[in-house]
Coordinates of C-alpha atoms in Angstrom, one line a residue:
M4 CA 25.6 -8.3 28.1
L5 CA 22.1 -6.7 28.1
A6 CA 23.6 -3.3 28.4
F7 CA 26.0 -3.8 25.7
S8 CA 23.4 -5.0 23.5
Y9 CA 21.0 -2.1 24.1
A10 CA 24.0 0.3 23.3
S11 CA 25.1 -1.4 20.3
V12 CA 21.8 -1.3 18.7
W13 CA 20.7 2.2 19.6
C14 CA 24.2 3.3 18.5
T15 CA 23.8 1.6 15.3
L16 CA 20.5 3.2 14.6
Y17 CA 21.8 6.8 15.6
L18 CA 24.6 6.0 13.3
S19 CA 22.6 4.9 10.2
L20 CA 20.2 8.0 10.7
S21 CA 23.1 10.5 11.0
I22 CA 24.7 9.2 8.1
I23 CA 21.6 8.7 5.4
I24 CA 22.2 11.8 3.5
N25 CA 25.9 10.6 3.0
A26 CA 24.8 7.0 2.2
N27 CA 26.1 7.2 -1.4
A28 CA 29.5 7.9 -0.1
F29 CA 29.9 4.2 1.0
I30 CA 32.0 2.1 -1.6
T31 CA 31.3 -1.4 -1.4
P32 CA 34.7 -3.2 -0.8
S33 CA 36.1 -6.0 -2.6
R34 CA 33.8 -9.1 -2.4
S35 CA 36.4 -11.8 -3.1
P36 CA 36.4 -14.6 -0.8
Q37 CA 39.2 -14.6 1.7
N38 CA 40.9 -17.6 3.9
Q39 CA 39.5 -17.4 7.4
G40 CA 42.3 -19.6 9.0
G41 CA 40.1 -22.8 8.1
K42 CA 37.7 -22.3 11.1
R43 CA 35.0 -20.8 9.1
K44 CA 34.2 -21.2 5.3
S45 CA 34.3 -17.6 3.6
I46 CA 30.7 -16.5 2.4
K47 CA 30.7 -14.8 -1.1
F48 CA 28.5 -12.0 -2.1
A49 CA 25.2 -13.1 -3.3
R50 CA 25.4 -11.8 -6.9
T51 CA 27.1 -15.0 -8.2
I52 CA 23.9 -17.2 -6.9
S53 CA 21.3 -14.7 -8.2
E54 CA 22.9 -14.8 -11.7
D55 CA 23.2 -18.5 -11.5
I56 CA 19.4 -18.3 -11.0
E57 CA 18.6 -16.3 -13.8
T58 CA 20.5 -18.5 -16.2
S59 CA 19.7 -21.9 -14.9
N60 CA 15.8 -21.8 -13.8
G61 CA 17.0 -22.5 -10.2
L62 CA 18.4 -25.7 -10.8
G63 CA 21.5 -25.1 -9.0
V64 CA 19.5 -23.8 -6.0
L65 CA 17.3 -26.6 -5.9
S66 CA 20.3 -29.3 -5.9
I67 CA 21.8 -27.6 -3.1
L68 CA 18.4 -27.5 -1.1
D69 CA 18.0 -31.0 -1.7
N70 CA 21.5 -31.9 -0.5
A71 CA 21.6 -29.7 2.6
S72 CA 21.1 -31.2 5.9
V73 CA 19.0 -29.5 8.3
T74 CA 17.6 -30.3 11.5
D75 CA 13.9 -30.4 12.9
P76 CA 13.5 -28.7 16.0
S77 CA 10.5 -30.8 17.1
S78 CA 12.2 -34.1 16.9
G79 CA 16.0 -33.4 16.4
R80 CA 15.9 -35.5 13.3
M81 CA 18.1 -34.5 10.6
S82 CA 16.9 -34.4 6.9
S83 CA 17.2 -32.7 3.5
A84 CA 16.1 -29.0 3.5
M85 CA 13.2 -30.1 0.8
D86 CA 12.3 -33.1 2.8
G87 CA 8.4 -33.2 3.6
V88 CA 7.9 -30.0 0.9
R89 CA 9.1 -31.5 -2.3
V90 CA 5.9 -32.3 -4.4
Q91 CA 6.0 -35.6 -5.9
Q92 CA 5.2 -35.9 -9.5
V93 CA 2.2 -37.0 -10.5
P94 CA 2.4 -39.4 -13.6
V95 CA -1.1 -39.1 -14.8
P96 CA -3.9 -37.2 -14.1
N97 CA -5.9 -39.7 -12.3
A98 CA -5.7 -41.6 -9.1
I99 CA -4.8 -45.1 -11.1
A100 CA -1.3 -45.1 -13.1
A101 CA -1.9 -47.2 -16.2
P102 CA 0.4 -48.1 -19.0
D103 CA 0.5 -45.6 -22.0
F104 CA -1.3 -48.0 -24.1
F105 CA -4.3 -47.8 -22.2
P106 CA -7.1 -46.2 -24.2
K107 CA -8.2 -42.5 -23.4
A108 CA -11.6 -43.8 -23.2
I109 CA -10.9 -46.6 -20.4
M110 CA -9.0 -43.9 -18.4
D111 CA -11.9 -41.4 -18.9
F112 CA -14.3 -44.2 -17.5
F113 CA -12.2 -44.5 -14.2
G114 CA -12.6 -40.9 -13.5
G115 CA -10.1 -39.3 -16.0
D116 CA -11.9 -35.9 -15.8
A117 CA -11.7 -35.8 -11.8
N118 CA -8.7 -33.4 -11.7
A119 CA -10.6 -30.9 -14.1
K120 CA -13.8 -31.2 -11.6
S121 CA -11.2 -30.9 -8.8
K122 CA -9.6 -27.6 -10.4
E123 CA -13.2 -26.3 -10.7
N124 CA -13.8 -26.5 -7.2
K125 CA -10.3 -25.5 -5.8
G126 CA -10.7 -22.2 -8.0
K127 CA -13.7 -21.1 -5.9
N128 CA -11.3 -20.9 -2.6
N129 CA -9.8 -17.9 -3.7
D130 CA -11.9 -15.2 -5.2
D131 CA -9.4 -12.5 -4.9
S132 CA -6.6 -14.3 -7.2
D133 CA -5.6 -12.8 -10.2
D134 CA -7.4 -14.7 -13.0
D135 CA -4.4 -13.9 -15.4
S136 CA -1.7 -15.3 -13.3
D137 CA 0.4 -18.0 -14.3
S138 CA -0.6 -20.1 -11.5
D139 CA -3.7 -22.6 -11.7
S140 CA -5.7 -23.9 -8.8
D141 CA -4.3 -27.4 -9.3
A142 CA -0.7 -26.4 -9.2
K143 CA 1.4 -27.2 -6.2
Y144 CA 4.5 -25.3 -5.2
A145 CA 7.1 -25.5 -2.4
M146 CA 8.2 -21.9 -0.9
V147 CA 11.7 -22.2 0.9
V148 CA 12.7 -19.3 3.2
V149 CA 16.2 -19.0 4.1
M150 CA 16.4 -16.8 7.1
P151 CA 19.5 -15.3 9.0
Q152 CA 19.6 -15.8 12.8
L153 CA 16.3 -16.8 14.3
G154 CA 17.2 -13.7 16.6
D155 CA 17.5 -11.3 13.7
F156 CA 15.0 -8.5 12.8
D157 CA 14.6 -9.7 9.4
S158 CA 13.6 -13.1 10.7
A159 CA 11.0 -11.8 13.1
E160 CA 9.4 -9.5 10.7
Y161 CA 9.2 -12.0 7.9
A162 CA 7.9 -14.7 10.3
E163 CA 5.1 -12.5 11.5
M164 CA 3.9 -12.0 8.0
L165 CA 4.2 -15.9 7.1
A166 CA 2.2 -16.8 10.1
A167 CA -0.5 -14.8 9.3
V168 CA -0.9 -16.5 5.9
E169 CA 0.0 -20.1 6.8
D170 CA -3.8 -21.2 6.3
D171 CA -3.8 -19.2 2.9
L172 CA -0.6 -20.9 1.5
K173 CA -2.1 -24.5 2.5
L174 CA -5.2 -23.4 0.5
A175 CA -3.1 -22.2 -2.5
N176 CA -1.2 -25.7 -2.2
I177 CA 2.0 -24.0 -1.1
S178 CA 4.3 -26.2 1.1
L179 CA 5.9 -23.7 3.5
R180 CA 9.8 -24.6 4.7
I181 CA 11.7 -22.0 7.0
I182 CA 15.1 -22.7 7.7
G183 CA 17.2 -20.4 10.0
I184 CA 20.5 -20.3 12.0
G185 CA 19.8 -21.4 15.6
D186 CA 19.2 -24.5 17.8
T187 CA 16.2 -26.2 19.4
A188 CA 15.7 -23.5 22.2
S189 CA 16.0 -20.8 19.7
A190 CA 13.4 -22.3 17.5
V191 CA 11.1 -22.7 20.2
K192 CA 11.5 -19.0 21.4
F193 CA 11.0 -17.9 17.8
C194 CA 7.9 -19.8 16.7
N195 CA 6.2 -18.8 20.2
F196 CA 7.0 -15.2 19.6
A197 CA 6.2 -15.1 15.9
G198 CA 3.2 -17.3 16.3
L199 CA 4.7 -19.6 13.8
D200 CA 4.0 -23.4 13.0
M201 CA 7.1 -25.2 14.3
N202 CA 6.3 -27.9 11.4
A203 CA 7.3 -25.5 9.2
L204 CA 10.7 -24.5 10.7
R205 CA 14.3 -26.2 10.2
I206 CA 17.4 -25.2 11.9
D207 CA 20.9 -25.0 10.4
P208 CA 23.1 -24.5 13.6
M209 CA 26.5 -23.3 11.7
G210 CA 24.6 -21.8 8.4
E211 CA 26.1 -24.2 6.3
L212 CA 23.1 -24.0 3.7
H213 CA 23.4 -20.1 3.7
Q214 CA 27.3 -20.7 2.8
S215 CA 26.5 -23.4 0.1
L216 CA 23.9 -20.8 -1.5
Q217 CA 26.8 -18.0 -1.1
L218 CA 24.2 -15.8 0.4
H219 CA 25.1 -12.1 1.5
A220 CA 27.1 -11.6 4.6
G221 CA 27.8 -7.9 4.2
P222 CA 31.0 -6.3 3.1
N223 CA 33.0 -9.6 4.0
W224 CA 35.7 -7.8 5.8
D225 CA 38.3 -9.5 7.9
V226 CA 39.6 -8.5 11.3
P227 CA 42.9 -6.5 10.7
S228 CA 45.9 -8.7 11.6
F229 CA 47.5 -5.8 13.8
I230 CA 44.5 -6.1 16.0
P231 CA 46.0 -7.8 19.1
E232 CA 44.6 -11.0 20.4
G233 CA 43.9 -9.7 23.7
V234 CA 41.7 -7.2 22.0
L235 CA 39.5 -10.0 20.5
D236 CA 39.4 -11.8 23.8
W237 CA 38.1 -8.9 25.4
F238 CA 35.5 -8.4 22.7
S239 CA 34.2 -11.9 22.9
D240 CA 33.8 -11.5 26.8
Y241 CA 32.1 -8.2 26.1
V242 CA 29.6 -9.8 24.0
G243 CA 28.7 -12.7 26.2
V244 CA 30.9 -15.5 24.5
T245 CA 33.2 -16.1 27.7
E246 CA 35.7 -18.8 28.1
E247 CA 34.0 -20.5 30.6
K248 CA 31.1 -21.3 28.5
Y249 CA 32.6 -21.8 25.0
E250 CA 36.1 -23.3 25.6
D251 CA 36.9 -23.7 21.9
R252 CA 35.4 -20.1 21.1
D253 CA 36.7 -18.7 17.8
T254 CA 37.4 -14.8 18.9
N255 CA 38.3 -14.1 15.3
A256 CA 35.4 -15.4 13.6
I257 CA 33.0 -13.7 16.4
T258 CA 34.7 -10.3 16.1
R259 CA 34.4 -10.7 12.3
S260 CA 30.6 -11.5 12.2
W261 CA 30.0 -8.6 14.4
L262 CA 32.1 -6.1 12.3
N263 CA 30.3 -7.1 9.0
Y264 CA 26.7 -7.1 10.7
M265 CA 27.3 -3.5 12.2
A266 CA 28.8 -2.5 8.7
M267 CA 25.6 -3.6 7.1
C268 CA 23.6 -1.8 9.7
A269 CA 25.2 1.7 8.7
G270 CA 24.5 0.8 5.1
I271 CA 27.9 -0.4 3.9
S272 CA 27.7 -3.2 1.4
S273 CA 24.0 -3.1 2.3
P274 CA 22.4 -0.7 0.0
D275 CA 18.7 -1.0 1.2
T276 CA 19.0 -1.1 4.9
L277 CA 19.3 2.9 5.6
P278 CA 16.2 3.7 3.3
E279 CA 14.5 0.9 5.2
I280 CA 15.5 2.2 8.6
F281 CA 14.5 5.9 7.4
R282 CA 10.9 4.4 6.3
G283 CA 10.5 2.9 9.7
Y284 CA 10.7 6.1 11.4
V285 CA 9.1 8.5 8.6
G286 CA 6.2 6.1 7.7
D287 CA 4.7 5.2 4.4
K288 CA 1.6 6.5 2.8
N289 CA 1.6 3.3 0.5
A290 CA 2.0 0.7 3.3
P291 CA -0.7 -0.7 5.7
E292 CA -0.7 -0.1 9.3
R293 CA 1.6 -2.4 11.3
I294 CA 0.7 -2.4 14.7
R295 CA -2.8 -2.3 16.7
Q296 CA -3.9 0.6 18.7
D297 CA -4.1 -1.5 21.9
E298 CA -0.9 -3.2 21.8
V299 CA 1.6 -2.0 24.3
V300 CA 5.5 -2.1 23.5
T301 CA 7.8 -1.6 26.6
V302 CA 11.3 -1.5 27.3
P303 CA 12.3 -2.1 30.6
S304 CA 14.2 0.1 33.0
L305 CA 18.0 -0.5 33.3
G306 CA 19.5 -1.1 36.5
G307 CA 18.5 -2.3 39.9
D308 CA 17.9 -5.9 41.1
D309 CA 16.2 -8.2 38.4
N310 CA 15.2 -10.8 41.2
D311 CA 13.6 -8.0 43.1
D312 CA 10.0 -8.8 42.5
S313 CA 8.7 -7.0 45.8
E314 CA 7.9 -3.9 43.7
E315 CA 6.8 -4.2 39.9
K316 CA 9.0 -1.8 38.2
E317 CA 7.8 0.9 35.9
P318 CA 9.2 0.5 32.2
F319 CA 11.7 3.0 30.9
I320 CA 9.6 3.3 27.6
A321 CA 6.0 2.4 27.1
I322 CA 4.3 3.0 23.7
T323 CA 0.6 2.2 23.1
G324 CA -0.1 1.6 19.6
T325 CA 0.8 4.9 17.8
K326 CA -0.8 7.3 20.3
D327 CA 0.4 7.2 23.8
V328 CA 4.2 7.6 24.7
K329 CA 5.9 7.3 28.1
L330 CA 9.8 8.0 27.6
G331 CA 11.5 8.1 31.1
P332 CA 9.5 10.7 33.2
F333 CA 7.7 12.4 30.3
N334 CA 4.3 11.3 28.8
Y335 CA 3.0 12.8 25.4
Q336 CA 0.8 11.9 22.5
Q337 CA 1.8 11.3 18.9
L338 CA 1.2 14.3 16.6
W339 CA -0.5 11.7 14.3
K340 CA -2.4 10.0 17.0
D341 CA -5.8 10.1 14.9
E342 CA -4.5 9.3 11.9
S343 CA -5.4 5.7 10.6
G344 CA -5.3 3.5 7.3
Y345 CA -1.7 3.6 6.5
Q346 CA 1.6 2.9 8.2
R347 CA 2.3 6.2 10.5
P348 CA 5.5 7.9 11.5
V349 CA 7.7 5.6 14.0
E350 CA 5.0 2.8 13.8
L351 CA 7.3 0.5 12.1
A352 CA 10.3 1.4 14.2
T353 CA 8.1 0.5 17.2
V354 CA 7.4 -2.7 15.6
R355 CA 11.3 -3.1 15.5
L356 CA 11.7 -2.1 19.1
R357 CA 9.3 -4.7 20.1
V358 CA 11.5 -7.7 18.3
M359 CA 14.7 -5.8 19.8
V360 CA 13.4 -5.9 23.4
E361 CA 12.4 -9.6 22.9
V362 CA 15.5 -10.7 21.4
L363 CA 18.0 -8.6 23.7
S364 CA 16.3 -9.9 26.8
N365 CA 16.9 -13.6 25.7
F366 CA 19.9 -12.7 23.6
G367 CA 21.7 -16.1 24.6
E368 CA 18.6 -18.4 23.6
Y369 CA 17.9 -16.3 20.2
V370 CA 21.5 -16.4 19.2
P371 CA 23.6 -19.3 20.2
D372 CA 26.5 -18.8 18.2
Q373 CA 27.5 -15.4 17.2
R374 CA 29.9 -16.1 14.3
F375 CA 27.2 -16.3 12.0
L376 CA 25.5 -13.0 13.0
D377 CA 26.4 -11.4 9.4
V378 CA 24.8 -14.2 7.3
R379 CA 21.5 -13.0 5.3
G380 CA 18.7 -14.9 3.8
A381 CA 16.7 -15.6 0.5
T382 CA 13.4 -16.9 -0.5
Y383 CA 12.6 -19.4 -3.3
L384 CA 9.2 -20.3 -4.7
F385 CA 9.3 -23.7 -6.8
R386 CA 6.5 -24.8 -8.8
Q387 CA 5.8 -28.5 -9.7
N388 CA 6.4 -29.1 -13.3
N389 CA 3.5 -31.0 -15.3
E390 CA 4.4 -34.1 -17.2
N391 CA 4.0 -32.4 -20.4
E392 CA 6.4 -29.2 -19.3
D393 CA 10.0 -29.0 -19.3
G394 CA 11.1 -32.5 -20.4
D395 CA 14.6 -32.2 -18.4
G396 CA 13.5 -34.6 -15.9
H397 CA 13.2 -32.1 -13.1
D398 CA 9.9 -32.3 -11.0
L399 CA 10.3 -28.5 -9.7
S400 CA 11.1 -25.2 -11.3
L401 CA 12.0 -21.8 -9.9
V402 CA 9.2 -19.0 -10.4
Y403 CA 10.3 -16.7 -7.8
A404 CA 13.8 -15.9 -6.1
H405 CA 14.9 -13.0 -3.8
V406 CA 18.3 -12.9 -2.4
D407 CA 18.6 -10.4 0.8
T408 CA 20.9 -7.5 0.0
G409 CA 21.5 -7.0 3.6
V410 CA 20.1 -6.1 6.9
L411 CA 16.4 -5.6 6.6
S412 CA 16.0 -6.4 3.1
Y413 CA 14.2 -9.8 3.1
S414 CA 11.8 -8.7 0.5
K415 CA 12.1 -6.9 -2.9
T416 CA 8.9 -4.9 -1.9
M417 CA 9.2 -3.9 1.9
A418 CA 6.3 -1.9 2.3
R419 CA 4.4 -5.3 1.3
P420 CA 7.0 -8.0 1.8
L421 CA 4.6 -10.9 0.5
S422 CA 3.4 -9.1 -2.4
F423 CA 5.1 -11.8 -4.7
L424 CA 2.3 -14.5 -3.4
E425 CA -0.8 -12.2 -4.6
P426 CA -1.3 -14.5 -7.8
Y427 CA -1.6 -17.4 -5.4
I428 CA -3.3 -16.3 -2.3
G429 CA -4.9 -13.1 -3.5
K430 CA -5.3 -9.7 -1.7
K431 CA -4.3 -11.4 1.4
A432 CA -0.8 -11.1 0.5
L433 CA -0.7 -7.2 0.3
N434 CA -1.9 -6.9 3.8
P435 CA -1.3 -10.2 5.9
L436 CA -2.0 -8.5 9.0
G437 CA -5.5 -7.3 8.0
L438 CA -4.8 -3.8 9.9
G439 CA -6.0 -0.5 8.0
D440 CA -4.6 -0.1 4.3
P441 CA -4.5 2.7 1.9
L442 CA -5.5 0.6 -0.8

């Protein structure tokens, strides 16, 4: 299984780089939903939901989130996706709720200007914030990040950034809710690796929320009907979903998921993937650094007895920061070893290599159900409506939304994935990790 995983990912990267000059030759296939034999609900392309966001101010998205059932990995309790992050409407600007006929002078006597004082004090917490932004220091927000599989590249990269700004989000009155596809074991692994607070995470084992939101899932190809069932059985065994472990396995859904995921890795129905892979290799003069110089990323040697601890094995690949590289028997230093203050060549690719090694070494835990590898994610930021705003009865309105367009496209601004949060948490949003920056 591990050997297959290594081969599949490395072949994907090789294929992606080799076809980058012909990326425009790919024509996105039909995105109409097709029947999948009743075993799995068809997932439509995200364009429909993004259009709904523009026309309905996100009320459709909010309704779906309110009605979606997710699981708290810490307790095993099921709840609404918005449970614990939905901000309750405050009927009056005081701690005391009073009838409308109470004179304003009486309410002022009981501390009617307390909110103004609180606002003045909170405004001092973030000197870097944009004074002209549409957010004031008293506003409350709910940020919902819908992630793909917890073992996905996108999930790991995004979570690292979010973990770095968790305290900043709290200071800005932004409640964070992350929802990913996985189970309790994958949630524990994921949070430990990313340094994320598990209280912010909920799991959706079968991606039902993703399907309700009609999030992107690649070209939406089905497995050709002429492929023999025996081939599907062989492929499922090959990727580790054996009959011994999974009696009711859906070989068609597993193969279909891999087919669409690999298509996205090659840039098919995933327009932003190849440029992002390429950016990871060539570097980005406008992006901050992504790895510390003393951090070591290793790829273990294949073969041998994994249970033999008598002698510590030398890693096949060992990369220290952006300087020293060990590749098999070869040792060398990168040409840009003395450069700093921006994302150097191969630096982001090294970060992704670190994620790949972690996930593939624990693939069964990170990806307990391979039927949903192709499902992508989205990000939504809701703002609490004041009593005098939007007299439509809704307590939250959508102020930001991004729907993933494929693999490695979890942000509109991948060089600085959290830049949309700058009006709320200041300059930290532009460089969450606090490493060298060209700005």
